[in-house]
Coordinates of C-alpha atoms in Angstrom, one line a residue:
Chain A
X209 CA 0.4 -48.7 -25.3
X210 CA 0.0 -45.9 -27.7
X211 CA 2.4 -45.2 -30.6
X212 CA 5.8 -43.7 -30.0
X213 CA 6.5 -40.1 -30.8
X214 CA 9.3 -37.6 -30.6
X215 CA 8.8 -35.0 -27.9
X216 CA 9.7 -31.4 -27.5
X217 CA 11.1 -30.0 -24.2
X218 CA 9.1 -27.4 -22.1
X219 CA 9.9 -23.7 -21.8
X220 CA 12.3 -22.5 -19.0
X221 CA 9.7 -20.6 -17.1
X222 CA 7.3 -23.6 -17.1
X223 CA 10.1 -25.9 -15.9
X224 CA 10.9 -23.5 -13.0
X225 CA 7.2 -23.2 -12.2
X226 CA 6.7 -27.0 -12.2
X227 CA 9.7 -27.6 -9.9
X228 CA 8.6 -24.7 -7.7
X229 CA 5.0 -25.9 -7.3
X230 CA 6.1 -29.5 -6.6
X231 CA 8.4 -28.4 -3.8
X232 CA 5.8 -26.1 -2.3
X233 CA 3.2 -28.9 -2.2
X234 CA 5.6 -31.5 -1.1
X235 CA 6.8 -29.5 1.9
X236 CA 3.4 -28.3 2.8
X237 CA 2.8 -31.9 3.7
X238 CA 5.9 -32.0 5.9
X239 CA 4.9 -31.4 9.4
X240 CA 8.5 -30.5 10.3
X241 CA 8.5 -27.5 7.9
X242 CA 5.2 -26.2 9.2
X243 CA 6.3 -26.7 12.8
X244 CA 9.4 -24.6 12.1
X245 CA 7.4 -21.8 10.6
X246 CA 4.8 -21.8 13.4
X247 CA 7.5 -22.0 16.0
X248 CA 9.5 -19.1 14.6
X249 CA 6.3 -17.1 14.3
X250 CA 5.3 -17.5 17.9
X251 CA 8.7 -17.9 19.6
X252 CA 10.0 -14.3 19.0
X253 CA 7.0 -12.3 20.2
X254 CA 6.4 -14.7 23.2
X255 CA 10.1 -14.6 24.2
X256 CA 10.5 -10.9 23.9
X257 CA 7.2 -9.9 25.4
X258 CA 7.3 -12.3 28.4
X259 CA 10.8 -11.1 29.2
X260 CA 9.5 -7.5 29.1
X261 CA 6.4 -8.3 31.1
X262 CA 8.5 -9.9 33.9
X263 CA 10.9 -6.9 33.9
X264 CA 8.0 -4.5 34.1
X265 CA 6.3 -6.5 36.8
X266 CA 9.5 -6.4 38.9
X267 CA 9.9 -2.7 38.6
X268 CA 6.2 -2.2 39.5
X269 CA 6.5 -4.5 42.5
X270 CA 9.6 -2.8 43.8
X271 CA 8.4 0.7 43.3
X272 CA 5.0 -0.1 44.9
X273 CA 6.9 -1.5 47.8
X274 CA 9.1 1.6 48.1
X275 CA 6.2 4.1 48.0
X276 CA 3.8 2.1 50.1
X277 CA 5.9 0.3 52.7
X278 CA 8.5 2.1 54.8
X279 CA 12.1 1.3 53.9
X280 CA 13.8 -0.4 56.8
X281 CA 16.9 1.5 57.8
X282 CA 19.2 0.4 60.6
X283 CA 21.0 3.3 62.1
X284 CA 24.2 3.3 64.3
X285 CA 24.2 6.2 66.7
X286 CA 20.6 7.4 66.0
X287 CA 20.7 9.3 69.3
X288 CA 23.3 11.8 68.0
X289 CA 20.9 13.1 65.4
X290 CA 17.2 13.1 66.6
X291 CA 16.1 15.8 64.1
X292 CA 17.6 13.9 61.1
X293 CA 15.8 10.7 62.3
X294 CA 12.5 12.6 62.5
X295 CA 13.1 13.9 59.0
X296 CA 13.9 10.4 57.7
X297 CA 10.8 8.9 59.4
X298 CA 8.6 11.5 57.7
X299 CA 10.3 10.5 54.4
X300 CA 9.0 6.9 54.7
X301 CA 12.0 5.3 56.5
X302 CA 11.6 3.1 59.4
X303 CA 14.5 3.6 61.8
X304 CA 15.8 0.3 63.3
X305 CA 18.4 -0.7 65.8
X306 CA 21.7 -1.5 64.0
X307 CA 23.0 -5.0 64.1
X308 CA 26.2 -5.8 66.0
X309 CA 28.4 -5.8 62.9
X310 CA 26.9 -3.5 60.4
X311 CA 29.4 -4.1 57.6
X312 CA 28.8 -7.9 57.9
X313 CA 25.1 -7.4 57.7
X314 CA 25.4 -5.5 54.4
X315 CA 28.0 -7.9 53.0
X316 CA 25.8 -11.0 53.7
X317 CA 22.8 -9.1 52.1
X318 CA 20.5 -9.1 55.1
X319 CA 20.5 -5.3 54.9
X320 CA 20.8 -3.1 51.8
X321 CA 22.1 0.0 53.5
X322 CA 23.0 1.0 57.0
X323 CA 23.4 4.6 58.2
X324 CA 26.2 5.4 60.6
X325 CA 26.0 8.7 62.5
X326 CA 29.5 9.6 63.7
X327 CA 30.0 10.8 67.3
X328 CA 30.9 14.4 66.4
X329 CA 27.8 14.8 64.3
X330 CA 25.8 17.0 66.8
X331 CA 28.8 19.1 67.7
X332 CA 29.7 19.8 64.0
X333 CA 26.1 20.6 63.2
X334 CA 25.9 23.1 66.0
X335 CA 29.2 24.8 64.9
X336 CA 28.0 25.1 61.3
X337 CA 30.7 22.6 60.1
X338 CA 30.0 19.7 57.7
X339 CA 28.5 17.0 60.0
X340 CA 29.8 13.5 59.2
X341 CA 27.6 10.6 58.4
X342 CA 28.4 7.4 56.6
X343 CA 26.3 5.0 54.6
X344 CA 27.4 1.4 54.4
X345 CA 26.3 -0.2 51.1
X346 CA 27.4 -2.6 48.4
X347 CA 28.0 -0.9 45.1
X348 CA 28.3 -4.3 43.3
X349 CA 24.6 -4.7 43.7
X350 CA 22.9 -3.1 40.8
X351 CA 19.4 -2.4 39.6
X352 CA 16.4 -2.3 41.9
X353 CA 18.3 -3.5 44.9
X354 CA 19.9 -0.1 45.0
X355 CA 16.6 1.6 45.6
X356 CA 17.0 1.9 49.4
X357 CA 20.5 3.4 49.0
X358 CA 19.4 5.9 46.4
X359 CA 16.3 6.9 48.4
X360 CA 18.4 7.4 51.4
X361 CA 21.0 9.5 49.6
X362 CA 18.3 11.7 48.1
X363 CA 16.6 12.2 51.4
X364 CA 19.8 13.2 53.2
X365 CA 20.8 15.5 50.4
X366 CA 17.5 17.3 50.7
X367 CA 17.8 17.5 54.5
X368 CA 21.3 19.0 54.1
X369 CA 20.0 21.5 51.5
X370 CA 17.1 22.6 53.7
X371 CA 19.4 23.2 56.7
X372 CA 21.9 25.0 54.5
X373 CA 19.2 27.2 53.0
X374 CA 18.0 28.1 56.6
X375 CA 21.6 29.0 57.6
X376 CA 22.0 31.3 54.6
X377 CA 18.6 33.0 55.3
X378 CA 19.7 33.5 58.9
X379 CA 22.7 35.4 57.6
X380 CA 20.6 37.5 55.2
X381 CA 21.7 35.7 52.0
X382 CA 19.3 34.4 49.5
X383 CA 19.5 30.5 49.1
X384 CA 19.3 31.2 45.4
X385 CA 22.9 32.4 45.5
X386 CA 24.0 28.8 45.5
X387 CA 22.0 27.9 42.4
X388 CA 24.5 29.0 39.8
X389 CA 23.2 27.0 36.9
X390 CA 19.6 25.9 36.2
X391 CA 20.0 22.5 34.6
X392 CA 17.2 21.5 32.3
X393 CA 17.1 18.6 29.7
X394 CA 14.8 17.9 26.8
X395 CA 14.7 14.3 25.4
X396 CA 14.1 14.3 21.7
X397 CA 13.6 10.5 21.5
X398 CA 10.2 9.6 20.2
X399 CA 8.1 7.4 22.5
X400 CA 8.9 4.5 20.2
X401 CA 12.6 5.0 20.2
X402 CA 12.8 4.7 24.0
X403 CA 12.0 1.0 23.8
X404 CA 15.6 0.1 23.2
X405 CA 15.2 -3.5 24.4
X406 CA 12.4 -4.1 21.9
X407 CA 14.3 -2.3 19.1
X408 CA 17.4 -4.3 19.7
X409 CA 15.7 -7.7 19.9
X410 CA 13.3 -7.3 17.0
X411 CA 15.8 -7.4 14.0
X412 CA 17.5 -10.3 15.7
X413 CA 14.4 -12.4 16.0
X414 CA 13.1 -11.4 12.6
X415 CA 16.4 -12.2 10.8
X416 CA 16.7 -15.5 12.6
X417 CA 13.1 -16.4 11.6
X418 CA 13.8 -15.7 8.0
X419 CA 16.7 -18.1 8.1
X420 CA 14.7 -20.8 10.0
X421 CA 11.8 -20.5 7.6
X422 CA 13.9 -21.4 4.6
X423 CA 16.3 -23.8 6.2
X424 CA 14.1 -26.9 6.0
X425 CA 13.3 -26.5 2.3
X426 CA 16.8 -25.7 1.4
X427 CA 17.9 -29.0 2.9
X428 CA 15.0 -31.1 1.8
X429 CA 15.0 -30.0 -1.8
X430 CA 18.8 -30.4 -2.3
X431 CA 20.7 -32.6 0.1
X432 CA 17.5 -34.4 1.1
X433 CA 16.5 -35.2 -2.5
X434 CA 20.0 -36.4 -3.2
X435 CA 20.0 -38.7 -0.2
X436 CA 16.7 -40.2 -1.1
X437 CA 17.8 -41.1 -4.6
X438 CA 15.3 -39.0 -6.5
X439 CA 17.8 -36.4 -7.7
X440 CA 19.4 -38.6 -10.3
X441 CA 16.1 -39.4 -12.1
X442 CA 15.2 -35.7 -11.8
X443 CA 18.5 -34.7 -13.5
X444 CA 17.7 -37.1 -16.3
X445 CA 14.6 -35.0 -17.3
X446 CA 14.9 -32.6 -20.2
X447 CA 15.2 -29.6 -17.9
X448 CA 18.3 -27.5 -17.5
X449 CA 19.9 -27.8 -14.0
X450 CA 19.8 -24.1 -13.6
X451 CA 16.0 -24.3 -13.9
X452 CA 15.8 -27.0 -11.2
X453 CA 17.9 -24.9 -8.9
X454 CA 15.8 -21.8 -9.5
X455 CA 12.5 -23.7 -8.9
X456 CA 13.9 -25.1 -5.6
X457 CA 15.2 -21.7 -4.6
X458 CA 11.9 -19.9 -5.3
X459 CA 10.1 -22.5 -3.2
X460 CA 12.5 -21.9 -0.3
X461 CA 12.1 -18.1 -0.7
X462 CA 8.3 -18.6 -0.5
X463 CA 8.5 -20.4 2.8
X464 CA 11.1 -18.1 4.2
X465 CA 9.2 -14.9 3.3
X466 CA 6.0 -16.4 4.6
X467 CA 7.7 -16.9 7.9
X468 CA 9.1 -13.4 7.7
X469 CA 5.6 -11.9 7.1
X470 CA 4.0 -14.0 9.8
X471 CA 6.6 -13.0 12.4
X472 CA 6.1 -9.3 11.6
X473 CA 2.3 -9.7 11.8
X474 CA 2.6 -11.6 15.1
X475 CA 4.8 -8.9 16.5
X476 CA 2.3 -6.3 15.3
X477 CA -0.5 -8.0 17.0
X478 CA 1.5 -8.6 20.2
X479 CA 2.6 -5.0 20.5
X480 CA -1.0 -4.0 20.2
X481 CA -2.6 -6.3 22.6
X482 CA 0.0 -7.3 25.2
X483 CA -0.6 -5.5 28.5
X484 CA 2.8 -4.0 28.9
X485 CA 2.8 -0.3 29.7
X486 CA 6.5 0.2 29.2
X487 CA 6.3 -0.9 25.5
X488 CA 4.9 1.9 23.4
X489 CA 6.0 0.5 20.1
X490 CA 3.4 0.2 17.4
X491 CA 3.8 -1.8 14.3
X492 CA 1.1 -0.6 11.9
X493 CA 0.1 -2.5 8.8
X494 CA 1.9 0.2 6.8
X495 CA 5.1 -0.3 8.7
X496 CA 4.8 -4.1 8.4
X497 CA 4.4 -3.7 4.6
X498 CA 7.3 -1.4 4.3
X499 CA 9.6 -3.6 6.4
X500 CA 8.6 -6.7 4.4
X501 CA 9.3 -5.1 1.0
X502 CA 12.5 -3.2 2.0
X503 CA 13.9 -6.2 3.8
X504 CA 12.7 -8.9 1.3
X505 CA 16.2 -9.0 -0.4
X506 CA 17.5 -10.5 2.8
X507 CA 15.2 -13.5 2.2
X508 CA 17.0 -13.9 -1.1
X509 CA 20.4 -13.7 0.5
X510 CA 19.6 -16.0 3.4
X511 CA 17.9 -18.7 1.4
X512 CA 20.5 -18.6 -1.4
X513 CA 23.2 -19.1 1.1
X514 CA 21.3 -22.0 2.6
X515 CA 20.9 -23.5 -0.8
X516 CA 24.6 -23.2 -1.6
X517 CA 25.5 -25.0 1.6
X518 CA 22.8 -27.7 1.2
X519 CA 23.8 -28.3 -2.4
X520 CA 27.4 -28.8 -1.3
X521 CA 26.7 -31.3 1.5
X522 CA 25.9 -35.0 0.8
X523 CA 23.2 -35.8 3.3
X524 CA 20.4 -34.3 5.3
X525 CA 22.3 -34.7 8.6
X526 CA 25.5 -33.1 7.2
X527 CA 23.5 -30.2 5.8
X528 CA 21.7 -29.7 9.1
X529 CA 24.8 -29.6 11.2
X530 CA 26.4 -27.0 8.9
X531 CA 23.1 -25.1 8.7
X532 CA 23.3 -24.2 12.3
X533 CA 26.4 -22.1 11.6
X534 CA 25.0 -20.5 8.5
X535 CA 21.9 -19.4 10.5
X536 CA 24.2 -17.8 13.1
X537 CA 26.3 -15.8 10.6
X538 CA 23.7 -13.1 9.9
X539 CA 23.1 -12.6 13.6
X540 CA 26.7 -11.4 14.0
X541 CA 26.3 -8.1 12.2
X542 CA 23.1 -7.6 14.3
X543 CA 25.2 -7.9 17.5
X544 CA 27.4 -5.1 16.1
X545 CA 24.2 -3.2 15.5
X546 CA 23.1 -3.5 19.1
X547 CA 26.6 -2.5 20.4
X548 CA 27.2 0.4 18.2
X549 CA 23.7 1.7 17.5
X550 CA 24.9 3.4 14.3
X551 CA 23.0 5.8 12.0
X552 CA 22.2 4.4 8.6
X553 CA 24.6 5.8 6.0
X554 CA 26.5 4.8 2.9
X555 CA 29.2 3.0 4.8
X556 CA 26.9 0.4 6.4
X557 CA 23.7 0.1 4.3
X558 CA 25.3 -2.3 1.9
X559 CA 25.8 -5.0 4.5
X560 CA 23.2 -7.7 4.4
X561 CA 21.4 -8.3 7.7
X562 CA 23.0 -5.2 9.2
X563 CA 21.2 -2.9 6.8
X564 CA 17.9 -4.8 7.2
X565 CA 18.3 -4.5 10.9
X566 CA 18.7 -0.7 10.6
X567 CA 15.7 -0.5 8.3
X568 CA 13.6 -2.4 10.9
X569 CA 14.8 -0.2 13.8
X570 CA 14.4 3.1 12.0
X571 CA 10.9 2.1 10.6
X572 CA 9.7 1.0 14.0
X573 CA 11.1 4.2 15.6
X574 CA 9.1 6.1 13.0
X575 CA 12.1 7.9 11.7
X576 CA 12.5 8.6 8.0
X577 CA 15.1 6.7 6.0
X578 CA 16.7 8.1 2.9
X579 CA 15.2 6.1 -0.1
X580 CA 18.7 5.9 -1.7
X581 CA 20.0 4.1 1.4
X582 CA 17.1 1.6 1.3
X583 CA 17.8 1.1 -2.4
X584 CA 21.4 0.4 -1.7
X585 CA 20.5 -2.2 0.9
X586 CA 18.0 -3.9 -1.4
X587 CA 20.4 -3.8 -4.4
X588 CA 23.5 -5.2 -2.7
X589 CA 21.6 -7.9 -1.0
X590 CA 20.0 -8.9 -4.2
X591 CA 23.3 -9.0 -6.0
X592 CA 24.9 -11.1 -3.3
X593 CA 21.9 -13.5 -3.5
X594 CA 22.6 -13.6 -7.3
X595 CA 26.2 -14.7 -6.6
X596 CA 25.1 -17.4 -4.2
X597 CA 22.5 -18.7 -6.7
X598 CA 25.0 -18.8 -9.5
X599 CA 27.3 -20.7 -7.2
X600 CA 24.6 -23.3 -6.4
X601 CA 23.8 -23.7 -10.1
X602 CA 27.5 -24.3 -10.7
X603 CA 27.5 -26.9 -7.9
X604 CA 24.5 -28.6 -9.6
X605 CA 26.3 -28.7 -12.9
X606 CA 29.2 -30.5 -11.6
X607 CA 29.2 -34.3 -11.9
X608 CA 29.9 -34.5 -8.2
X609 CA 26.3 -33.6 -7.4
X610 CA 25.4 -37.2 -8.0
X611 CA 27.7 -38.2 -5.1
Chain B
X137 CA 18.2 -46.8 -31.0
X138 CA 21.4 -46.2 -28.9
X139 CA 24.8 -46.3 -30.5
X140 CA 27.8 -46.3 -28.3
X141 CA 31.3 -45.9 -29.8
X142 CA 34.5 -46.1 -27.7
X143 CA 33.0 -44.3 -24.7
X144 CA 35.5 -43.5 -21.9
X145 CA 35.2 -42.2 -18.4
X146 CA 37.8 -41.9 -15.6
X147 CA 37.3 -40.9 -12.0
X148 CA 40.8 -39.7 -10.9
X149 CA 43.2 -42.5 -11.6
X150 CA 40.4 -45.1 -11.9
X151 CA 39.4 -45.9 -15.5
X152 CA 35.7 -46.8 -14.9
X153 CA 34.8 -47.2 -18.6
X154 CA 37.4 -47.9 -21.2
X155 CA 36.4 -47.7 -24.9
X156 CA 33.0 -49.3 -24.6
X157 CA 31.1 -49.8 -27.8
X158 CA 27.8 -51.5 -28.5
X159 CA 24.5 -50.8 -30.2
X160 CA 21.0 -51.2 -28.7
X161 CA 18.5 -51.4 -31.6
X162 CA 14.8 -50.5 -31.5
X163 CA 12.4 -53.3 -30.8
X164 CA 15.1 -55.3 -29.0
X165 CA 16.1 -55.7 -25.4
X166 CA 19.8 -55.2 -24.8
X167 CA 21.3 -56.3 -21.5
X168 CA 24.5 -54.9 -20.0
X169 CA 25.8 -57.7 -17.9
X170 CA 28.7 -57.5 -15.6
X171 CA 29.8 -57.9 -12.0
X172 CA 29.4 -55.1 -9.5
X173 CA 31.8 -52.2 -10.3
X174 CA 32.3 -53.3 -13.9
X175 CA 31.3 -49.9 -15.3
X176 CA 27.6 -50.6 -16.2
X177 CA 26.1 -47.7 -14.2
X178 CA 28.8 -45.3 -15.3
X179 CA 28.1 -46.2 -19.0
X180 CA 24.4 -45.7 -18.5
X181 CA 24.9 -42.4 -16.6
X182 CA 26.8 -41.1 -19.6
X183 CA 24.0 -42.2 -21.9
X184 CA 21.4 -40.3 -19.9
X185 CA 23.7 -37.3 -19.7
X186 CA 24.3 -37.3 -15.9
X187 CA 28.0 -37.7 -16.6
X188 CA 30.1 -36.3 -19.4
X189 CA 32.3 -38.9 -21.2
X190 CA 36.1 -38.2 -21.4
X191 CA 36.3 -39.7 -24.8
X192 CA 34.3 -41.5 -27.5
X193 CA 30.8 -40.8 -28.7
X194 CA 27.3 -42.0 -28.2
X195 CA 24.1 -41.3 -30.2
X196 CA 20.5 -41.7 -29.1
X197 CA 18.3 -41.8 -32.1
X198 CA 21.1 -39.9 -33.8
X199 CA 21.3 -37.2 -31.1
X200 CA 24.7 -36.7 -29.6
X201 CA 24.7 -37.2 -25.8
X202 CA 27.2 -34.4 -25.2
X203 CA 26.0 -31.7 -27.7
X204 CA 22.3 -32.4 -27.8
X205 CA 21.5 -33.3 -24.2
X206 CA 17.9 -32.0 -24.2
X207 CA 16.9 -33.9 -27.3
X208 CA 18.5 -37.0 -25.9
X209 CA 16.7 -36.7 -22.5
X210 CA 13.4 -35.8 -24.2
X211 CA 13.5 -39.1 -26.0
X212 CA 14.6 -41.2 -23.1
X213 CA 13.0 -42.7 -20.0
X214 CA 15.4 -43.6 -17.2
X215 CA 15.0 -45.8 -14.2
X216 CA 18.1 -45.0 -12.2
X217 CA 19.8 -47.4 -9.8
X218 CA 17.9 -47.5 -6.5
X219 CA 15.7 -44.7 -7.7
X220 CA 13.9 -42.8 -4.9
X221 CA 10.4 -41.5 -5.0
X222 CA 8.9 -38.5 -3.2
X223 CA 7.4 -40.0 -0.1
X224 CA 5.0 -37.2 0.7
X225 CA 3.5 -37.2 -2.8
X226 CA 1.1 -39.9 -4.0
X227 CA 2.3 -42.3 -6.8
X228 CA 0.1 -40.4 -9.2
X229 CA 1.7 -37.0 -8.2
X230 CA 5.2 -38.5 -8.5
X231 CA 4.5 -39.6 -12.0
X232 CA 2.7 -36.4 -12.9
X233 CA 5.7 -34.3 -11.8
X234 CA 8.0 -36.0 -14.3
X235 CA 5.3 -35.8 -16.9
X236 CA 4.9 -32.1 -16.5
X237 CA 8.7 -31.7 -16.7
X238 CA 8.4 -33.4 -20.0
X239 CA 5.8 -30.9 -21.2
X240 CA 2.7 -33.0 -20.8
X241 CA -0.7 -31.3 -20.1
X242 CA -2.9 -32.3 -17.2
X243 CA -5.4 -33.9 -19.5
X244 CA -2.7 -36.0 -21.2
X245 CA -1.4 -36.9 -17.8
X246 CA -4.7 -38.2 -16.4
X247 CA -5.1 -40.5 -19.3
X248 CA -1.5 -41.6 -19.4
X249 CA -1.2 -42.3 -15.7
X250 CA -4.4 -44.5 -15.7
X251 CA -2.9 -46.3 -18.6
X252 CA 0.4 -46.9 -16.8
X253 CA -1.4 -47.9 -13.6
X254 CA -3.2 -50.6 -15.5
X255 CA -0.1 -51.7 -17.3
X256 CA 2.1 -51.9 -14.2
X257 CA -0.8 -53.1 -12.0
X258 CA -0.6 -50.2 -9.6
X259 CA -4.2 -49.1 -9.6
X260 CA -4.6 -50.2 -5.9
X261 CA -2.0 -47.8 -4.6
X262 CA -1.8 -45.1 -7.3
X263 CA -3.5 -42.5 -5.2
X264 CA -1.7 -43.3 -2.0
X265 CA 1.3 -41.4 -0.6
X266 CA 4.5 -43.2 -1.2
X267 CA 5.6 -43.3 2.4
X268 CA 5.6 -46.9 3.5
X269 CA 5.5 -48.4 -0.1
X270 CA 7.2 -51.7 -0.6
X271 CA 10.3 -51.9 -2.7
X272 CA 8.1 -53.3 -5.5
X273 CA 5.6 -50.5 -5.3
X274 CA 8.4 -47.9 -5.3
X275 CA 10.1 -49.5 -8.3
X276 CA 6.8 -49.5 -10.2
X277 CA 6.2 -45.9 -9.3
X278 CA 9.7 -45.0 -10.5
X279 CA 9.3 -47.0 -13.7
X280 CA 5.9 -45.4 -14.4
X281 CA 7.6 -42.0 -13.9
X282 CA 10.3 -43.0 -16.4
X283 CA 7.7 -44.1 -19.0
X284 CA 5.1 -41.4 -18.5
X285 CA 6.2 -39.3 -21.5
X286 CA 6.3 -42.4 -23.8
X287 CA 10.0 -42.2 -24.5
X288 CA 11.3 -44.2 -27.4
X289 CA 14.4 -45.3 -25.6
X290 CA 14.3 -46.8 -22.2
X291 CA 17.3 -47.2 -19.8
X292 CA 16.8 -49.4 -16.7
X293 CA 19.7 -49.5 -14.3
X294 CA 19.4 -52.8 -12.3
X295 CA 15.6 -52.5 -12.2
X296 CA 15.0 -55.8 -10.4
X297 CA 17.2 -54.8 -7.4
X298 CA 15.3 -55.5 -4.2
X299 CA 12.3 -56.9 -5.9
X300 CA 10.7 -60.2 -4.9
X301 CA 10.0 -63.1 -7.4
X302 CA 6.5 -62.0 -8.3
X303 CA 7.5 -58.4 -8.8
X304 CA 10.5 -59.5 -10.9
X305 CA 8.2 -61.6 -13.1
X306 CA 5.8 -58.7 -13.5
X307 CA 8.6 -56.4 -14.5
X308 CA 10.0 -58.8 -17.0
X309 CA 6.5 -58.9 -18.6
X310 CA 6.5 -55.1 -18.8
X311 CA 9.9 -55.0 -20.4
X312 CA 8.8 -57.6 -23.0
X313 CA 5.7 -55.5 -23.7
X314 CA 7.8 -52.4 -24.2
X315 CA 10.0 -54.3 -26.7
X316 CA 6.9 -55.6 -28.6
X317 CA 5.7 -52.0 -29.3
X318 CA 9.1 -51.1 -30.7
X319 CA 10.9 -49.4 -27.9
X320 CA 14.7 -49.7 -27.6
X321 CA 15.2 -51.1 -24.1
X322 CA 18.7 -51.1 -22.5
X323 CA 19.0 -52.5 -19.1
X324 CA 21.8 -53.5 -16.8
X325 CA 22.1 -56.4 -14.4
X326 CA 24.6 -58.4 -12.6
X327 CA 22.3 -61.4 -12.6
X328 CA 23.2 -63.7 -15.5
X329 CA 19.9 -65.7 -15.5
X330 CA 17.8 -62.6 -15.7
X331 CA 19.7 -61.3 -18.7
X332 CA 19.6 -64.8 -20.4
X333 CA 15.8 -65.0 -20.1
X334 CA 15.1 -61.5 -21.2
X335 CA 17.7 -60.2 -23.7
X336 CA 18.0 -60.3 -27.4
X337 CA 21.4 -58.8 -27.2
X338 CA 23.9 -59.1 -24.4
X339 CA 26.9 -56.9 -23.8
X340 CA 29.2 -58.3 -21.1
X341 CA 31.3 -55.7 -19.3
X342 CA 34.1 -56.3 -16.9
X343 CA 36.7 -53.8 -15.6
X344 CA 35.3 -51.1 -17.9
X345 CA 35.8 -53.1 -21.0
X346 CA 33.4 -55.0 -23.3
X347 CA 34.4 -58.6 -22.8
X348 CA 31.9 -60.1 -25.3
X349 CA 28.7 -59.1 -27.0
X350 CA 26.1 -60.4 -29.3
X351 CA 23.0 -62.7 -29.0
X352 CA 23.2 -65.4 -26.3
X353 CA 24.0 -67.9 -29.1
X354 CA 26.8 -65.8 -30.5
X355 CA 28.3 -65.4 -27.0
X356 CA 28.2 -69.1 -26.3
X357 CA 29.8 -69.6 -29.7
X358 CA 32.6 -67.1 -29.4
X359 CA 33.6 -68.2 -25.9
X360 CA 33.4 -71.9 -26.9
X361 CA 31.1 -72.7 -24.0
X362 CA 27.8 -74.6 -24.1
X363 CA 26.2 -72.9 -21.2
X364 CA 25.8 -69.1 -20.9
X365 CA 27.0 -69.0 -17.3
X366 CA 30.3 -70.6 -18.2
X367 CA 30.5 -68.3 -21.2
X368 CA 30.1 -65.4 -18.9
X369 CA 32.8 -66.6 -16.5
X370 CA 35.0 -67.2 -19.5
X371 CA 34.4 -63.8 -20.9
X372 CA 35.1 -61.8 -17.7
X373 CA 37.9 -64.1 -16.7
X374 CA 36.7 -64.7 -13.2
X375 CA 33.6 -65.6 -11.2
X376 CA 34.2 -62.8 -8.8
X377 CA 31.2 -60.5 -8.3
X378 CA 28.8 -63.2 -9.7
X379 CA 25.9 -64.4 -7.7

């Protein structure tokens, strides 16, 4: 034993650094923390891209089916309209005998559409009157199942137009007379912007990952430390409690932002190499860097909110059960974002998670964002984080922290 | 040296510590003895500045525990009740963390931790991660952590809790060594025999009040009992909470 001496306390920055590096190393050895990060990093891209891959595959299969194989079409009273039948056959329909009860066949789903030629069809056609036909279909069936019905409608409309044009010509009138308006469209959406599914899901997954990446540390360093009985000796060290909270918070930020960056990179890689033709999104290194910097204040908000909650709770379990809710809160503004698809402006760019969602969407779309709006988002999020951190420091300075 | 003067602390309507006064001098072992819930831990928590007293005053080497917390903590080593260690860190890293928080350099730490490992007989497990440590090994780690910065004043809150006979003997030896080099050692216990063997000065606390204090002889004297156990029962007025 050496002689006793009076000691001097360390500087604030060194104290924060000491706590920070201890928490980083400590949690680096925790398999649960690393699993969470790895999971968040892989889950998003895999989830999103497999969903899209399946959707695309289905579309492909169905459309291949439509163009290659004839569409089966049961017809009631085919004999009344031999020319129309010939036209439909040449348009890739296979005319079948209609079942006994055509309505029932459509209702039970064994047929998607059945064509009914009314008895007066031939007569009306000969007299130049509108010739009645009826298609039995089920409008409650959506999506690809409607292909047969749509195809049939289109074919019959074309047939009708062709005959109409011939009738006009026979009377010496140009068929052009009927085309009053020439309707053209031009879509200004960039190829990136058309990937609305990807654009809607991306902020959601990224924000969720940021929360998940910080959650474990937030709990372990506060409620966990308290539960394991190492908090009280720590509070007996000559370090201000604010410095302890800051060190713990910075460590949480590091893990959270590492998850954030890794998720962005894994999306970037996935977009580049996943064999999905309908996704034309690119996330270049420059975009990744911009999103990371511009949205970094959300890391501050998310982790500080987690720290407040974990400082308030008494045990690991209690913290964990509340944390589920806190992780969900930032996803609510994102749902509004998906529903409203608003333009970024002064009224919405101050909202944490909402504004970061907008920054991500606009950046991925390749559309320019006003720097002032980005600055507003970064500033307000940082300020809110400041409030949360002050709140946790206040919680730490209460005697109740010892439980 | 720790001087406590009429310290008070209440939690709601419960008066946990009621005008407790005593002095723990340097080079002596002072024992806070009392049944569970007597206010020992609350008194110690105020001394190591985790709690703020409602009234009274306490000085650690002349530093006020309310106004000069940093100076108080810098010159104090604390082993809290049921102290936990960081299980994913090695014993050495646990000790080094607290050393760094006390401003020690890596070079100082290497030397000091080896010294502590020898003193506390923990060389065998000093570089092992604390997960799976026995209670004795954990207590030694926590004690080494409390002593790493060579504090002049040492507070031990029920340090023998959960230790087996051999570990308790070892700890007793360590506490005696600390006293011999001039430290002020203040420790709490609800085990009368332990206090009798180890302490130069005994402060008996019951219901938040000092029931008796002094050397073992003085206490026997003032209570009129021959044996310390009877003196203890006499002082606190009941044998409730005793072993």
